[in-house]
mmCIF file with all atom_site columns, C-alpha atoms in Angstrom:
data_model
loop_
_atom_site.group_PDB
_atom_site.id
_atom_site.type_symbol
_atom_site.label_atom_id
_atom_site.label_alt_id
_atom_site.label_comp_id
_atom_site.label_asym_id
_atom_site.label_entity_id
_atom_site.label_seq_id
_atom_site.pdbx_PDB_ins_code
_atom_site.Cartn_x
_atom_site.Cartn_y
_atom_site.Cartn_z
_atom_site.occupancy
_atom_site.B_iso_or_equiv
_atom_site.pdbx_formal_charge
_atom_site.auth_seq_id
_atom_site.auth_comp_id
_atom_site.auth_asym_id
_atom_site.auth_atom_id
_atom_site.pdbx_PDB_model_num
ATOM 1   C CA . MET C 1 1   ? -3.946  24.137  0.800   1.00 91.00 ? 4   MET C CA 1
ATOM 2   C CA . GLN C 1 2   ? -7.407  23.050  1.919   1.00 94.00 ? 5   GLN C CA 1
ATOM 3   C CA . LEU C 1 3   ? -8.915  25.955  -0.027  1.00 97.00 ? 6   LEU C CA 1
ATOM 4   C CA . ILE C 1 4   ? -7.195  24.876  -3.244  1.00 97.00 ? 7   ILE C CA 1
ATOM 5   C CA . ARG C 1 5   ? -8.347  21.290  -2.741  1.00 96.00 ? 8   ARG C CA 1
ATOM 6   C CA . THR C 1 6   ? -11.933 22.462  -2.225  1.00 98.00 ? 9   THR C CA 1
ATOM 7   C CA . ILE C 1 7   ? -11.814 24.645  -5.337  1.00 98.00 ? 10  ILE C CA 1
ATOM 8   C CA . VAL C 1 8   ? -10.506 21.746  -7.434  1.00 97.00 ? 11  VAL C CA 1
ATOM 9   C CA . TRP C 1 9   ? -13.264 19.420  -6.171  1.00 95.00 ? 12  TRP C CA 1
ATOM 10  C CA . VAL C 1 10  ? -15.949 22.021  -6.881  1.00 98.00 ? 13  VAL C CA 1
ATOM 11  C CA . LEU C 1 11  ? -14.596 22.562  -10.408 1.00 98.00 ? 14  LEU C CA 1
ATOM 12  C CA . LEU C 1 12  ? -14.557 18.805  -11.059 1.00 94.00 ? 15  LEU C CA 1
ATOM 13  C CA . ILE C 1 13  ? -18.146 18.421  -9.873  1.00 94.00 ? 16  ILE C CA 1
ATOM 14  C CA . VAL C 1 14  ? -19.296 21.374  -11.988 1.00 97.00 ? 17  VAL C CA 1
ATOM 15  C CA . ALA C 1 15  ? -17.509 19.929  -15.037 1.00 95.00 ? 18  ALA C CA 1
ATOM 16  C CA . LEU C 1 16  ? -19.158 16.542  -14.454 1.00 92.00 ? 19  LEU C CA 1
ATOM 17  C CA . LEU C 1 17  ? -22.581 18.171  -14.116 1.00 94.00 ? 20  LEU C CA 1
ATOM 18  C CA . LEU C 1 18  ? -22.094 20.164  -17.321 1.00 95.00 ? 21  LEU C CA 1
ATOM 19  C CA . PHE C 1 19  ? -20.950 17.048  -19.157 1.00 93.00 ? 22  PHE C CA 1
ATOM 20  C CA . SER C 1 20  ? -23.941 15.101  -17.844 1.00 92.00 ? 23  SER C CA 1
ATOM 21  C CA . PHE C 1 21  ? -26.399 17.834  -18.787 1.00 93.00 ? 24  PHE C CA 1
ATOM 22  C CA . ASN C 1 22  ? -25.048 18.165  -22.347 1.00 94.00 ? 25  ASN C CA 1
ATOM 23  C CA . ASN C 1 23  ? -24.718 14.411  -23.009 1.00 93.00 ? 26  ASN C CA 1
ATOM 24  C CA . TRP C 1 24  ? -27.835 12.949  -21.393 1.00 92.00 ? 27  TRP C CA 1
ATOM 25  C CA . GLN C 1 25  ? -28.622 10.479  -24.163 1.00 93.00 ? 28  GLN C CA 1
ATOM 26  C CA . PRO C 1 26  ? -29.195 6.727   -24.108 1.00 94.00 ? 29  PRO C CA 1
ATOM 27  C CA . VAL C 1 27  ? -26.347 4.429   -25.110 1.00 93.00 ? 30  VAL C CA 1
ATOM 28  C CA . GLU C 1 28  ? -26.624 0.705   -25.846 1.00 93.00 ? 31  GLU C CA 1
ATOM 29  C CA . VAL C 1 29  ? -23.807 -1.451  -24.530 1.00 90.00 ? 32  VAL C CA 1
ATOM 30  C CA . LYS C 1 30  ? -23.642 -4.966  -25.980 1.00 91.00 ? 33  LYS C CA 1
ATOM 31  C CA . ILE C 1 31  ? -22.354 -7.229  -23.207 1.00 89.00 ? 34  ILE C CA 1
ATOM 32  C CA . TRP C 1 32  ? -23.035 -10.632 -24.821 1.00 87.00 ? 35  TRP C CA 1
ATOM 33  C CA . GLU C 1 33  ? -24.919 -11.725 -27.896 1.00 89.00 ? 36  GLU C CA 1
ATOM 34  C CA . GLY C 1 34  ? -28.348 -11.630 -26.282 1.00 87.00 ? 37  GLY C CA 1
ATOM 35  C CA . LEU C 1 35  ? -27.624 -9.156  -23.482 1.00 93.00 ? 38  LEU C CA 1
ATOM 36  C CA . ILE C 1 36  ? -27.785 -5.429  -24.227 1.00 92.00 ? 39  ILE C CA 1
ATOM 37  C CA . LEU C 1 37  ? -27.538 -2.813  -21.480 1.00 91.00 ? 40  LEU C CA 1
ATOM 38  C CA . GLU C 1 38  ? -29.199 0.518   -22.185 1.00 93.00 ? 41  GLU C CA 1
ATOM 39  C CA . THR C 1 39  ? -27.799 3.276   -20.015 1.00 93.00 ? 42  THR C CA 1
ATOM 40  C CA . ARG C 1 40  ? -27.074 6.983   -20.145 1.00 94.00 ? 43  ARG C CA 1
ATOM 41  C CA . LEU C 1 41  ? -23.700 8.221   -21.393 1.00 93.00 ? 44  LEU C CA 1
ATOM 42  C CA . PRO C 1 42  ? -22.623 10.005  -18.164 1.00 94.00 ? 45  PRO C CA 1
ATOM 43  C CA . ALA C 1 43  ? -23.264 6.837   -16.141 1.00 93.00 ? 46  ALA C CA 1
ATOM 44  C CA . LEU C 1 44  ? -21.112 4.863   -18.582 1.00 92.00 ? 47  LEU C CA 1
ATOM 45  C CA . VAL C 1 45  ? -18.283 7.415   -18.393 1.00 92.00 ? 48  VAL C CA 1
ATOM 46  C CA . VAL C 1 46  ? -18.324 7.555   -14.583 1.00 92.00 ? 49  VAL C CA 1
ATOM 47  C CA . ALA C 1 47  ? -18.451 3.744   -14.291 1.00 94.00 ? 50  ALA C CA 1
ATOM 48  C CA . SER C 1 48  ? -15.523 3.386   -16.714 1.00 94.00 ? 51  SER C CA 1
ATOM 49  C CA . PHE C 1 49  ? -13.506 5.946   -14.771 1.00 93.00 ? 52  PHE C CA 1
ATOM 50  C CA . LEU C 1 50  ? -14.150 4.191   -11.465 1.00 94.00 ? 53  LEU C CA 1
ATOM 51  C CA . LEU C 1 51  ? -13.278 0.775   -12.935 1.00 96.00 ? 54  LEU C CA 1
ATOM 52  C CA . GLY C 1 52  ? -9.945  2.195   -14.082 1.00 95.00 ? 55  GLY C CA 1
ATOM 53  C CA . LEU C 1 53  ? -9.276  4.036   -10.830 1.00 95.00 ? 56  LEU C CA 1
ATOM 54  C CA . LEU C 1 54  ? -10.039 1.172   -8.445  1.00 97.00 ? 57  LEU C CA 1
ATOM 55  C CA . PRO C 1 55  ? -7.003  -1.070  -9.225  1.00 96.00 ? 58  PRO C CA 1
ATOM 56  C CA . MET C 1 56  ? -4.549  1.832   -8.961  1.00 97.00 ? 59  MET C CA 1
ATOM 57  C CA . TRP C 1 57  ? -6.128  3.026   -5.702  1.00 96.00 ? 60  TRP C CA 1
ATOM 58  C CA . LEU C 1 58  ? -5.884  -0.477  -4.231  1.00 98.00 ? 61  LEU C CA 1
ATOM 59  C CA . LEU C 1 59  ? -2.252  -0.738  -5.360  1.00 98.00 ? 62  LEU C CA 1
ATOM 60  C CA . HIS C 1 60  ? -1.473  2.620   -3.743  1.00 98.00 ? 63  HIS C CA 1
ATOM 61  C CA . LYS C 1 61  ? -3.160  1.658   -0.461  1.00 98.00 ? 64  LYS C CA 1
ATOM 62  C CA . GLY C 1 62  ? -1.352  -1.702  -0.392  1.00 98.00 ? 65  GLY C CA 1
ATOM 63  C CA . ALA C 1 63  ? 2.046   -0.116  -0.999  1.00 98.00 ? 66  ALA C CA 1
ATOM 64  C CA . SER C 1 64  ? 1.378   2.549   1.620   1.00 98.00 ? 67  SER C CA 1
ATOM 65  C CA . TRP C 1 65  ? 0.372   -0.087  4.179   1.00 98.00 ? 68  TRP C CA 1
ATOM 66  C CA . ARG C 1 66  ? 3.477   -2.185  3.381   1.00 98.00 ? 69  ARG C CA 1
ATOM 67  C CA . PHE C 1 67  ? 5.821   0.809   3.692   1.00 98.00 ? 70  PHE C CA 1
ATOM 68  C CA . ASN C 1 68  ? 4.278   1.851   7.016   1.00 97.00 ? 71  ASN C CA 1
ATOM 69  C CA . ARG C 1 69  ? 4.741   -1.671  8.377   1.00 97.00 ? 72  ARG C CA 1
ATOM 70  C CA . ARG C 1 70  ? 8.336   -1.720  7.163   1.00 97.00 ? 73  ARG C CA 1
ATOM 71  C CA . ILE C 1 71  ? 9.120   1.651   8.760   1.00 96.00 ? 74  ILE C CA 1
ATOM 72  C CA . SER C 1 72  ? 7.550   0.553   12.057  1.00 96.00 ? 75  SER C CA 1
ATOM 73  C CA . SER C 1 73  ? 9.537   -2.681  11.998  1.00 95.00 ? 76  SER C CA 1
ATOM 74  C CA . LEU C 1 74  ? 12.807  -0.839  11.374  1.00 95.00 ? 77  LEU C CA 1
ATOM 75  C CA . GLU C 1 75  ? 12.058  1.704   14.107  1.00 94.00 ? 78  GLU C CA 1
ATOM 76  C CA . ASN C 1 76  ? 11.276  -1.074  16.591  1.00 92.00 ? 79  ASN C CA 1
ATOM 77  C CA . SER C 1 77  ? 14.470  -2.954  15.723  1.00 91.00 ? 80  SER C CA 1
ATOM 78  C CA . VAL C 1 78  ? 16.543  0.202   16.283  1.00 89.00 ? 81  VAL C CA 1
ATOM 79  C CA . LYS C 1 79  ? 14.829  0.785   19.633  1.00 87.00 ? 82  LYS C CA 1
ATOM 80  C CA . ALA C 1 80  ? 15.470  -2.816  20.681  1.00 84.00 ? 83  ALA C CA 1
ATOM 81  C CA . ALA C 1 81  ? 19.129  -2.627  19.641  1.00 80.00 ? 84  ALA C CA 1
ATOM 82  C CA . THR C 1 82  ? 19.781  0.557   21.601  1.00 77.00 ? 85  THR C CA 1
ATOM 83  C CA . ILE C 1 83  ? 18.004  -0.697  24.713  1.00 74.00 ? 86  ILE C CA 1
ATOM 84  C CA . SER C 1 84  ? 19.592  -4.169  24.781  1.00 68.00 ? 87  SER C CA 1
ATOM 85  C CA . THR C 1 85  ? 23.246  -3.060  24.405  1.00 64.00 ? 88  THR C CA 1
ATOM 86  C CA . PRO C 1 86  ? 24.007  -0.268  26.868  1.00 64.00 ? 89  PRO C CA 1
ATOM 87  C CA . ALA C 1 87  ? 27.450  1.301   26.821  1.00 65.00 ? 90  ALA C CA 1
ATOM 88  C CA . PRO C 1 88  ? 29.863  -0.121  29.406  1.00 69.00 ? 91  PRO C CA 1
ATOM 89  C CA . ILE C 1 89  ? 30.374  2.090   32.431  1.00 71.00 ? 92  ILE C CA 1
ATOM 90  C CA . ALA C 1 90  ? 33.943  2.678   33.557  1.00 62.00 ? 93  ALA C CA 1
ATOM 91  C CA . THR C 1 91  ? 34.367  2.282   37.306  1.00 63.00 ? 94  THR C CA 1
ATOM 92  C CA . THR C 1 92  ? 37.191  3.598   39.419  1.00 64.00 ? 95  THR C CA 1
ATOM 93  C CA . THR C 1 93  ? 38.552  0.094   40.080  1.00 66.00 ? 96  THR C CA 1
ATOM 94  C CA . GLN C 1 94  ? 38.844  -0.580  36.352  1.00 62.00 ? 97  GLN C CA 1
ATOM 95  C CA . LEU C 1 95  ? 40.590  2.754   35.831  1.00 62.00 ? 98  LEU C CA 1
ATOM 96  C CA . ASP C 1 96  ? 42.979  2.090   38.723  1.00 68.00 ? 99  ASP C CA 1
ATOM 97  C CA . ALA C 1 97  ? 43.806  -1.387  37.383  1.00 66.00 ? 100 ALA C CA 1
ATOM 98  C CA . ALA C 1 98  ? 44.444  -0.023  33.891  1.00 66.00 ? 101 ALA C CA 1
ATOM 99  C CA . ALA C 1 99  ? 46.721  2.711   35.271  1.00 69.00 ? 102 ALA C CA 1
ATOM 100 C CA . ALA C 1 100 ? 48.711  0.236   37.383  1.00 68.00 ? 103 ALA C CA 1
ATOM 101 C CA . ASP C 1 101 ? 49.347  -2.226  34.512  1.00 66.00 ? 104 ASP C CA 1
ATOM 102 C CA . PRO C 1 102 ? 49.722  -0.379  31.176  1.00 63.00 ? 105 PRO C CA 1
ATOM 103 C CA . GLN C 1 103 ? 50.520  -3.655  29.310  1.00 68.00 ? 106 GLN C CA 1
ATOM 104 C CA . ALA C 1 104 ? 47.185  -5.290  30.172  1.00 57.00 ? 107 ALA C CA 1
ATOM 105 C CA . PRO C 1 105 ? 44.543  -5.203  27.406  1.00 60.00 ? 108 PRO C CA 1
ATOM 106 C CA . ALA C 1 106 ? 41.640  -2.900  28.104  1.00 54.00 ? 109 ALA C CA 1
ATOM 107 C CA . SER C 1 107 ? 38.333  -4.661  28.598  1.00 53.00 ? 110 SER C CA 1
#
């Protein structure tokens, strides 16, 4: 699996380098009326991609953190419930008393 991941990353980097090499031309970005940013096209594409990726990555990390906390909380509550309520142990005196008086409710 690690080999496939490495191959995919290498292919993405090669594709980005080819795109950058073939499209290395200046682009003017008009931010406000008097403010114009002159940059290269690959820088604009990479910046746009990262601006779109960042909110989804933060949402994913937040959900993952919340789910891990929830799982830990549920696991701890199950551990506490099993430790705090042990099963009653039947002793010989309780068994003898129950055998002597069959009408008495079992406790």
